């Protein structure tokens, strides 16, 4: 077999492609490594700030903000950040706590803490569907319950590890377990909501201007400083009764600014209290007493804050819904108005057609009168006056429709029923003159509508406010001269509910065919 003319060497190309992949992987890992380094440094700093002393391998501290901060990172980023917590705990045991435990025990301590809290964070986010904005009471209670449960499990496993390795006795663990659990719980209750709100803060209706916030923050700091001085600085035997003063700035901030105010005020209060405790060098028993008070203070402040934020948000949503409803009602009104206008097009044409037809009839009659000899001037003037009246009536219909379209509602005024009926008869006279030929129809079918109209008109006039206020006012209804007595009698028989007023409204004044 002949050798190919060209032989391709792909080894160099493959090596180049592998090198590019490694560079891309390094570029993607560099930001993650930098983020992990920053988180570890922040954890060590918070551990150094809050650390008081170590009790046989367990840190006894009023609160553990480093654990709370990384617990928030675990909730947001998932279990991938468990390695950051593992490295932070390991380095804190060596460089901050100066632990005397053996290296395998230290590694197991870091492994237990990172595994327990990473599992709790994943379960809270995926199974319990925690809203990281903490906008509901359920979210705050879920976070507090998860933090407390994880702290208890972690403390129990750490105690079992230290007891199993003969680093601690059962009495020692009983002495350090409660402060450890409470400190971890307070750290999660204070630092975790603060981090979550800073990273995932939505529109909060409790926001105020920066100037007012700075002034109120300074006032809160003054109140906290005075309360701490009364609690710790006076060395009074009754100094614990002043602990309730710490609730004032925390609850005030929670009521004023909601969950954000409670998180910030709790963080400032915790930092100030830890600083004062370290400054005066109180023992572990004093720490434990303050831990219980701080735990109650933290939970109370968070619950008050989230309730205030929830209600403020509900009020804001209700106002927005009312605005939307008003806008929709306005749109519906405009749409109904346009629909009414389009639906009334035929009625408007009919309303205008009637006076125009009457005006046309009067104009022809005037024209006919002017052609006859001798000219009946008085009748021509009367017809011209009626012609002007019909034209004015058509103009009034157009004007009322224009006003309705402009204002969106009809104009009501006091009307004389007799005048209205006379105007209606004027419109009907040109179409129902005595000279009209008889029509072929059934009086049984055509009489009930006339009778119903008359009965309804009579009841409306008798129950109207105008008639009630003026008993002497009665509608003067007269019929056209083409209704005969047989038709009226049939109308009365077809409408047995007609009142005597209705019956008297149709006296027979003319002759026509009963067909």
Coordinates of C-alpha atoms in Angstrom, one line a residue:
X1 CA 0.0 0.0 0.0
X2 CA 1.4 3.4 -1.0
X3 CA 2.2 5.9 1.7
X4 CA 0.0 9.0 1.9
X5 CA 1.3 12.1 0.2
X6 CA 0.6 14.2 3.4
X7 CA 1.1 13.0 7.0
X8 CA -0.6 15.2 9.7
X9 CA 1.0 15.5 13.1
X10 CA -1.9 16.2 15.6
X11 CA 0.1 15.8 18.8
X12 CA 1.2 19.4 19.0
X13 CA -2.4 20.6 18.3
X14 CA -3.8 18.3 21.0
X15 CA -1.2 19.6 23.5
X16 CA -2.1 23.2 22.6
X17 CA -5.8 22.4 23.1
X18 CA -5.1 20.8 26.5
X19 CA -3.1 23.8 27.6
X20 CA -5.9 26.2 26.6
X21 CA -8.4 24.2 28.6
X22 CA -6.1 24.3 31.6
X23 CA -5.8 28.1 31.2
X24 CA -9.6 28.5 30.9
X25 CA -10.1 26.3 34.0
X26 CA -7.5 28.3 35.9
X27 CA -9.2 31.6 34.9
X28 CA -12.6 30.2 36.2
X29 CA -11.1 28.9 39.4
X30 CA -9.2 32.1 40.2
X31 CA -12.3 34.2 41.2
X32 CA -13.6 31.3 43.2
X33 CA -10.3 30.9 45.1
X34 CA -10.2 34.7 45.8
X35 CA -13.8 34.5 47.1
X36 CA -12.9 31.6 49.3
X37 CA -9.9 33.4 50.6
X38 CA -12.0 36.5 51.5
X39 CA -14.6 34.4 53.2
X40 CA -12.0 32.5 55.3
X41 CA -10.3 35.8 56.3
X42 CA -13.7 37.3 57.3
X43 CA -14.5 34.1 59.3
X44 CA -11.2 34.3 61.2
X45 CA -11.7 38.0 61.9
X46 CA -15.1 37.5 63.3
X47 CA -13.9 34.6 65.4
X48 CA -11.1 36.8 66.8
X49 CA -13.6 39.6 67.6
X50 CA -16.1 37.4 69.3
X51 CA -13.8 34.8 71.0
X52 CA -13.6 35.0 74.8
X53 CA -11.9 31.8 75.9
X54 CA -11.7 28.1 75.1
X55 CA -13.0 25.4 77.5
X56 CA -11.2 22.2 76.7
X57 CA -11.4 22.5 73.0
X58 CA -14.8 24.1 72.7
X59 CA -15.0 27.9 72.2
X60 CA -17.3 29.6 74.8
X61 CA -18.5 32.9 73.3
X62 CA -21.6 35.0 73.7
X63 CA -22.2 34.7 69.9
X64 CA -20.5 33.2 66.9
X65 CA -20.9 35.7 64.0
X66 CA -18.4 33.9 61.8
X67 CA -20.5 30.8 61.8
X68 CA -23.6 32.9 61.1
X69 CA -21.9 34.6 58.1
X70 CA -20.8 31.4 56.5
X71 CA -24.2 29.8 57.2
X72 CA -25.7 32.6 55.0
X73 CA -23.1 31.8 52.3
X74 CA -24.0 28.1 52.5
X75 CA -27.7 29.0 52.1
X76 CA -27.0 31.2 49.1
X77 CA -24.2 29.2 47.4
X78 CA -25.0 25.6 48.4
X79 CA -22.9 22.8 49.8
X80 CA -19.9 23.8 47.6
X81 CA -18.9 26.3 50.3
X82 CA -18.7 23.6 52.9
X83 CA -14.9 23.5 52.2
X84 CA -14.7 27.2 53.1
X85 CA -16.3 26.5 56.5
X86 CA -14.0 23.5 57.0
X87 CA -10.9 25.5 56.3
X88 CA -12.1 28.4 58.5
X89 CA -12.9 26.2 61.5
X90 CA -9.5 24.4 61.1
X91 CA -7.5 27.6 60.9
X92 CA -9.5 29.2 63.8
X93 CA -8.8 26.3 66.0
X94 CA -5.1 26.6 65.4
X95 CA -4.5 30.4 65.1
X96 CA -7.3 32.0 67.1
X97 CA -8.3 29.5 69.8
X98 CA -4.7 28.2 70.2
X99 CA -6.1 24.7 70.8
X100 CA -4.2 22.0 72.5
X101 CA -6.1 19.2 70.7
X102 CA -4.4 16.7 68.5
X103 CA -4.4 17.3 64.8
X104 CA -6.7 14.4 64.0
X105 CA -9.2 15.7 66.6
X106 CA -9.0 19.2 65.2
X107 CA -9.7 17.9 61.7
X108 CA -12.7 15.9 62.9
X109 CA -14.0 19.0 64.7
X110 CA -13.8 21.0 61.5
X111 CA -15.4 18.2 59.5
X112 CA -18.3 17.8 61.9
X113 CA -19.1 21.6 62.0
X114 CA -18.9 22.0 58.2
X115 CA -20.9 18.9 57.5
X116 CA -23.7 19.6 59.9
X117 CA -24.2 23.2 59.0
X118 CA -23.8 22.6 55.2
X119 CA -26.5 19.9 55.4
X120 CA -28.8 22.2 57.4
X121 CA -28.3 25.0 54.8
X122 CA -29.1 22.7 51.9
X123 CA -32.2 21.3 53.6
X124 CA -33.5 24.7 54.5
X125 CA -33.1 26.0 51.0
X126 CA -34.2 23.0 49.0
X127 CA -36.6 21.2 51.2
X128 CA -38.1 23.9 53.3
X129 CA -38.0 26.5 50.4
X130 CA -36.6 29.3 52.5
X131 CA -37.0 32.8 50.9
X132 CA -33.6 34.4 51.3
X133 CA -35.2 37.8 51.5
X134 CA -36.8 36.9 54.8
X135 CA -40.0 38.7 53.8
X136 CA -42.3 36.5 55.9
X137 CA -42.6 35.3 59.5
X138 CA -42.3 31.7 58.3
X139 CA -38.9 32.4 56.8
X140 CA -37.5 33.8 60.0
X141 CA -38.9 31.0 62.1
X142 CA -37.6 28.4 59.7
X143 CA -34.1 30.0 59.8
X144 CA -34.1 30.2 63.6
X145 CA -35.3 26.6 63.9
X146 CA -32.7 25.3 61.4
X147 CA -29.9 27.2 63.2
X148 CA -30.9 26.0 66.6
X149 CA -31.3 22.4 65.4
X150 CA -27.9 22.4 63.7
X151 CA -26.2 24.0 66.7
X152 CA -27.6 21.2 69.0
X153 CA -26.6 18.4 66.6
X154 CA -23.1 19.9 66.1
X155 CA -22.6 20.4 69.9
X156 CA -23.7 16.8 70.6
X157 CA -21.4 15.4 68.0
X158 CA -18.5 17.5 69.2
X159 CA -19.1 16.4 72.7
X160 CA -19.2 12.8 71.7
X161 CA -16.0 13.2 69.8
X162 CA -14.1 14.9 72.7
X163 CA -15.5 12.5 75.2
X164 CA -14.6 9.5 73.0
X165 CA -11.0 10.7 72.6
X166 CA -10.7 11.4 76.4
X167 CA -10.3 15.1 75.8
X168 CA -13.3 16.0 77.9
X169 CA -15.4 14.4 80.6
X170 CA -19.2 14.3 80.7
X171 CA -19.3 17.0 83.4
X172 CA -17.1 19.3 81.3
X173 CA -19.4 18.8 78.3
X174 CA -22.5 19.6 80.4
X175 CA -20.7 22.8 81.5
X176 CA -19.8 24.0 78.0
X177 CA -22.7 22.6 75.9
X178 CA -25.3 25.2 76.7
X179 CA -23.1 28.3 76.1
X180 CA -21.8 26.7 72.9
X181 CA -25.4 26.0 71.6
X182 CA -26.7 29.4 72.6
X183 CA -23.6 31.2 71.1
X184 CA -23.9 29.4 67.8
X185 CA -27.7 30.0 67.7
X186 CA -27.2 33.7 68.4
X187 CA -24.5 34.0 65.8
X188 CA -26.9 32.5 63.2
X189 CA -29.8 34.6 64.4
X190 CA -27.9 37.8 64.1
X191 CA -25.3 37.5 61.3
X192 CA -27.3 35.2 58.9
X193 CA -30.3 37.5 58.5
X194 CA -28.1 40.5 58.1
X195 CA -26.0 38.9 55.3
X196 CA -29.1 37.6 53.6
X197 CA -30.8 41.0 53.7
X198 CA -27.7 42.8 52.4
X199 CA -27.4 40.5 49.5
X200 CA -31.0 39.9 48.6
X201 CA -32.9 43.0 49.7
X202 CA -36.0 43.7 47.8
X203 CA -38.0 46.9 47.7
X204 CA -38.8 47.7 51.3
X205 CA -41.7 50.2 52.1
X206 CA -40.0 51.1 55.4
X207 CA -37.0 52.8 53.7
X208 CA -36.2 56.4 54.8
X209 CA -33.7 59.0 53.8
X210 CA -30.0 58.7 54.6
X211 CA -30.0 61.8 56.9
X212 CA -32.8 60.5 59.1
X213 CA -31.2 57.0 59.2
X214 CA -27.9 58.5 60.4
X215 CA -29.5 60.6 63.1
X216 CA -31.6 57.7 64.4
X217 CA -28.6 55.4 64.3
X218 CA -26.6 57.8 66.4
X219 CA -29.5 58.0 68.9
X220 CA -29.6 54.2 69.0
X221 CA -25.9 54.0 69.7
X222 CA -26.2 56.5 72.6
X223 CA -29.1 54.5 74.1
X224 CA -27.1 51.2 73.8
X225 CA -24.0 52.8 75.3
X226 CA -26.0 54.1 78.3
X227 CA -27.7 50.8 78.8
X228 CA -24.4 48.9 78.7
X229 CA -22.8 51.3 81.1
X230 CA -25.7 50.8 83.6
X231 CA -25.5 47.0 83.1
X232 CA -21.7 46.4 83.3
X233 CA -19.9 49.6 84.1
X234 CA -21.5 50.6 87.4
X235 CA -20.7 47.3 89.2
X236 CA -24.0 47.6 91.0
X237 CA -25.4 44.4 92.6
X238 CA -28.7 45.0 90.8
X239 CA -27.2 45.7 87.4
X240 CA -29.0 42.9 85.7
X241 CA -32.3 44.7 86.1
X242 CA -31.0 47.2 83.5
X243 CA -30.7 44.5 80.8
X244 CA -34.3 45.3 79.7
X245 CA -33.0 48.7 78.5
X246 CA -31.3 46.9 75.6
X247 CA -34.8 46.0 74.2
X248 CA -35.7 49.6 73.7
X249 CA -33.3 50.5 70.8
X250 CA -33.7 47.0 69.2
X251 CA -37.5 47.1 69.3
X252 CA -37.6 50.8 68.2
X253 CA -35.4 50.1 65.2
X254 CA -37.5 47.0 64.3
X255 CA -40.7 49.0 64.5
X256 CA -39.2 51.9 62.6
X257 CA -37.3 50.0 59.8
X258 CA -38.7 46.5 59.9
X259 CA -36.4 43.5 59.5
X260 CA -33.5 45.6 58.3
X261 CA -33.6 47.8 61.4
X262 CA -33.8 44.8 63.7
X263 CA -30.8 43.1 62.0
X264 CA -28.6 46.2 62.1
X265 CA -29.6 47.1 65.7
X266 CA -29.0 43.5 66.9
X267 CA -25.6 43.4 65.3
X268 CA -24.5 46.7 66.8
X269 CA -25.9 45.7 70.2
X270 CA -24.1 42.3 70.1
X271 CA -20.8 43.9 69.1
X272 CA -21.0 46.5 71.8
X273 CA -21.9 43.9 74.5
X274 CA -19.1 41.6 73.6
X275 CA -16.6 44.5 73.6
X276 CA -17.8 45.6 77.1
X277 CA -17.6 42.0 78.4
X278 CA -14.1 41.7 77.1
X279 CA -13.1 45.1 78.5
X280 CA -14.2 44.3 82.0
X281 CA -13.0 40.7 81.9
X282 CA -16.1 38.9 83.1
X283 CA -16.1 35.1 83.8
X284 CA -17.9 32.3 82.0
X285 CA -20.9 32.4 84.3
X286 CA -21.5 36.0 83.5
X287 CA -21.2 35.1 79.8
X288 CA -23.8 32.5 80.1
X289 CA -26.3 34.8 81.8
X290 CA -25.8 37.4 79.1
X291 CA -26.2 34.7 76.4
X292 CA -29.7 33.9 77.5
X293 CA -30.7 37.5 77.5
X294 CA -29.1 38.1 74.1
X295 CA -30.9 35.1 72.7
X296 CA -34.3 36.3 73.8
X297 CA -33.4 39.8 72.6
X298 CA -32.4 38.5 69.2
X299 CA -35.5 36.4 68.6
X300 CA -37.8 39.2 69.8
X301 CA -36.2 41.8 67.6
X302 CA -36.3 39.6 64.5
X303 CA -39.9 38.6 65.0
X304 CA -41.0 42.2 65.6
X305 CA -39.0 43.4 62.6
X306 CA -40.3 40.8 60.2
X307 CA -43.9 41.4 61.3
X308 CA -43.5 45.1 60.7
X309 CA -42.0 44.6 57.3
X310 CA -44.6 42.0 56.4
X311 CA -47.5 44.4 57.3
X312 CA -45.8 47.3 55.6
X313 CA -45.4 45.2 52.5
X314 CA -49.0 44.0 52.6
X315 CA -50.2 47.6 53.0
X316 CA -48.0 48.6 50.0
X317 CA -49.4 45.8 47.9
X318 CA -53.0 46.7 49.0
X319 CA -52.4 50.3 47.9
X320 CA -50.9 49.1 44.6
X321 CA -53.9 46.8 44.1
X322 CA -56.3 49.7 44.8
X323 CA -54.5 51.8 42.3
X324 CA -54.7 49.0 39.7
X325 CA -58.4 48.6 40.5
X326 CA -59.1 52.3 40.0
X327 CA -57.2 52.3 36.8
X328 CA -59.1 49.2 35.6
X329 CA -62.4 50.9 36.6
X330 CA -61.4 54.0 34.7
X331 CA -60.6 51.9 31.7
X332 CA -63.8 50.0 32.1
X333 CA -65.7 53.2 32.4
X334 CA -64.1 54.6 29.2
X335 CA -64.7 51.3 27.4
X336 CA -68.4 51.2 28.6
X337 CA -68.8 54.8 27.5
X338 CA -67.5 54.1 24.0
X339 CA -69.6 50.9 23.9
X340 CA -72.6 52.9 24.9
X341 CA -71.9 55.5 22.3
X342 CA -71.6 52.9 19.6
X343 CA -74.7 51.1 20.8
X344 CA -76.6 54.3 21.0
X345 CA -75.7 55.3 17.4
X346 CA -79.0 54.0 16.1
X347 CA -80.9 55.6 19.0
X348 CA -79.2 58.9 18.4
X349 CA -80.0 58.7 14.7
X350 CA -83.6 58.0 15.7
X351 CA -83.7 60.9 18.1
X352 CA -82.4 63.3 15.5
X353 CA -84.5 61.8 12.7
X354 CA -87.7 62.5 14.6
X355 CA -87.3 66.3 14.9
X356 CA -85.8 66.5 11.4
X357 CA -88.7 64.6 10.0
X358 CA -91.1 66.9 11.8
X359 CA -89.2 70.0 10.6
X360 CA -89.3 68.6 7.1
X361 CA -93.1 68.2 7.3
X362 CA -93.6 71.7 8.7
X363 CA -91.4 73.1 5.9
X364 CA -93.4 71.3 3.2
X365 CA -96.6 72.6 4.8
X366 CA -95.3 76.1 4.8
X367 CA -94.3 75.7 1.2
X368 CA -97.8 74.4 0.4
X369 CA -99.4 77.3 2.2
X370 CA -97.3 79.8 0.3
X371 CA -98.4 78.3 -3.0
X372 CA -102.1 78.5 -2.2
X373 CA -104.2 81.5 -2.6
X374 CA -105.0 83.3 -0.4
X375 CA -102.0 82.7 1.8
X376 CA -102.8 81.7 5.4
X377 CA -100.2 83.8 7.1
X378 CA -101.0 82.8 10.7
X379 CA -100.9 79.1 9.9
X380 CA -97.6 79.6 8.0
X381 CA -96.1 81.5 11.0
X382 CA -97.3 78.8 13.4
X383 CA -95.7 76.1 11.2
X384 CA -92.5 78.1 11.0
X385 CA -92.4 78.4 14.7
X386 CA -92.9 74.7 15.1
X387 CA -90.1 74.2 12.5
X388 CA -87.7 76.2 14.6
X389 CA -88.7 74.3 17.7
X390 CA -87.9 71.0 16.0
X391 CA -84.6 72.2 14.8
X392 CA -83.8 73.5 18.3
X393 CA -84.8 70.1 19.7
X394 CA -82.4 68.3 17.3
X395 CA -79.6 70.7 18.3
X396 CA -80.4 70.0 22.0
X397 CA -80.0 66.2 21.3
X398 CA -76.6 66.8 19.8
X399 CA -75.6 69.1 22.6
X400 CA -76.6 66.7 25.3
X401 CA -74.7 63.9 23.6
X402 CA -71.6 66.1 23.4
X403 CA -71.9 67.0 27.1
X404 CA -72.3 63.3 28.0
X405 CA -69.2 62.3 26.1
X406 CA -67.2 65.1 27.7
X407 CA -68.4 64.5 31.3
X408 CA -69.2 60.8 31.2
X409 CA -72.6 61.2 32.9
X410 CA -76.0 62.6 31.8
X411 CA -77.2 66.0 33.1
X412 CA -80.3 65.9 35.2
X413 CA -82.6 68.8 36.0
X414 CA -86.2 69.5 37.1
X415 CA -88.7 68.8 34.3
X416 CA -92.4 69.4 33.9
X417 CA -94.1 66.1 33.0
X418 CA -96.8 67.9 31.1
X419 CA -94.3 69.7 29.0
X420 CA -92.4 66.5 28.3
X421 CA -95.6 64.7 27.2
X422 CA -96.6 67.7 25.1
X423 CA -93.1 67.6 23.4
X424 CA -93.6 63.9 22.8
X425 CA -97.0 64.4 21.3
X426 CA -95.6 67.2 19.0
X427 CA -93.1 64.6 17.7
X428 CA -95.9 62.0 17.2
X429 CA -98.5 64.3 15.6
X430 CA -96.8 64.5 12.2
X431 CA -96.7 60.7 12.0
X432 CA -100.2 60.1 13.5
X433 CA -102.4 62.7 11.8
X434 CA -106.1 61.9 11.4
X435 CA -105.6 61.6 7.7
X436 CA -103.5 58.5 8.0
X437 CA -105.1 55.4 6.4
X438 CA -106.1 52.6 8.7
X439 CA -103.5 49.9 9.3
X440 CA -103.9 46.2 9.3
X441 CA -103.0 44.8 12.7
X442 CA -104.4 43.1 15.8
X443 CA -105.7 45.4 18.5
X444 CA -105.2 42.5 21.0
X445 CA -101.5 42.5 20.3
X446 CA -100.9 46.2 20.0
X447 CA -103.0 47.5 22.9
X448 CA -101.1 45.8 25.8
X449 CA -97.9 47.7 25.1
X450 CA -99.7 51.0 25.1
X451 CA -101.5 50.1 28.3
X452 CA -98.2 49.0 29.9
X453 CA -96.5 52.3 28.9
X454 CA -99.4 54.3 30.3
X455 CA -99.5 52.3 33.6
X456 CA -95.7 52.6 34.0
X457 CA -95.8 56.3 33.3
X458 CA -98.6 56.8 35.8
X459 CA -96.8 54.9 38.6
X460 CA -93.5 56.7 37.9
X461 CA -95.2 60.1 38.1
X462 CA -97.1 59.2 41.2
X463 CA -94.0 57.9 43.1
X464 CA -91.6 60.6 41.9
X465 CA -90.0 62.9 44.3
X466 CA -91.4 65.9 42.5
X467 CA -95.0 64.7 42.9
X468 CA -94.4 63.6 46.5
X469 CA -93.1 67.0 47.4
X470 CA -95.9 68.8 45.5
X471 CA -99.1 66.7 45.9
X472 CA -101.1 69.1 43.7
X473 CA -98.8 68.4 40.7
X474 CA -100.4 65.9 38.3
X475 CA -99.4 64.9 34.9
X476 CA -101.8 66.1 32.2
X477 CA -101.7 63.3 29.7
X478 CA -103.8 63.7 26.5
X479 CA -104.1 61.3 23.7
X480 CA -103.9 61.9 20.0
X481 CA -107.2 62.4 18.2
X482 CA -106.9 59.0 16.4
X483 CA -107.6 56.7 19.4
X484 CA -111.2 55.5 19.4
X485 CA -113.3 54.2 22.3
X486 CA -113.1 50.5 21.2
X487 CA -109.3 50.6 21.3
X488 CA -109.3 52.3 24.7
X489 CA -111.7 49.7 26.1
X490 CA -109.6 46.9 24.8
X491 CA -106.5 48.5 26.3
X492 CA -108.2 48.7 29.7
X493 CA -109.3 45.0 29.5
X494 CA -105.8 44.0 28.4
X495 CA -104.3 45.8 31.4
X496 CA -106.3 44.9 34.5
X497 CA -103.7 46.4 36.8
X498 CA -104.3 49.9 35.3
X499 CA -105.4 52.4 38.0
X500 CA -108.2 54.9 37.6
X501 CA -105.6 57.5 36.9
X502 CA -104.4 55.4 34.0
X503 CA -107.9 54.9 32.7
X504 CA -108.7 58.6 32.8
X505 CA -105.5 59.3 30.9
X506 CA -107.0 58.1 27.6
X507 CA -110.4 59.7 27.0
X508 CA -111.9 59.0 23.6
X509 CA -111.5 62.1 21.5
X510 CA -111.5 60.9 17.9
X511 CA -112.7 58.2 15.5
X512 CA -110.6 55.6 13.7
X513 CA -111.0 52.1 12.4
X514 CA -110.9 49.5 15.1
X515 CA -108.7 47.2 13.0

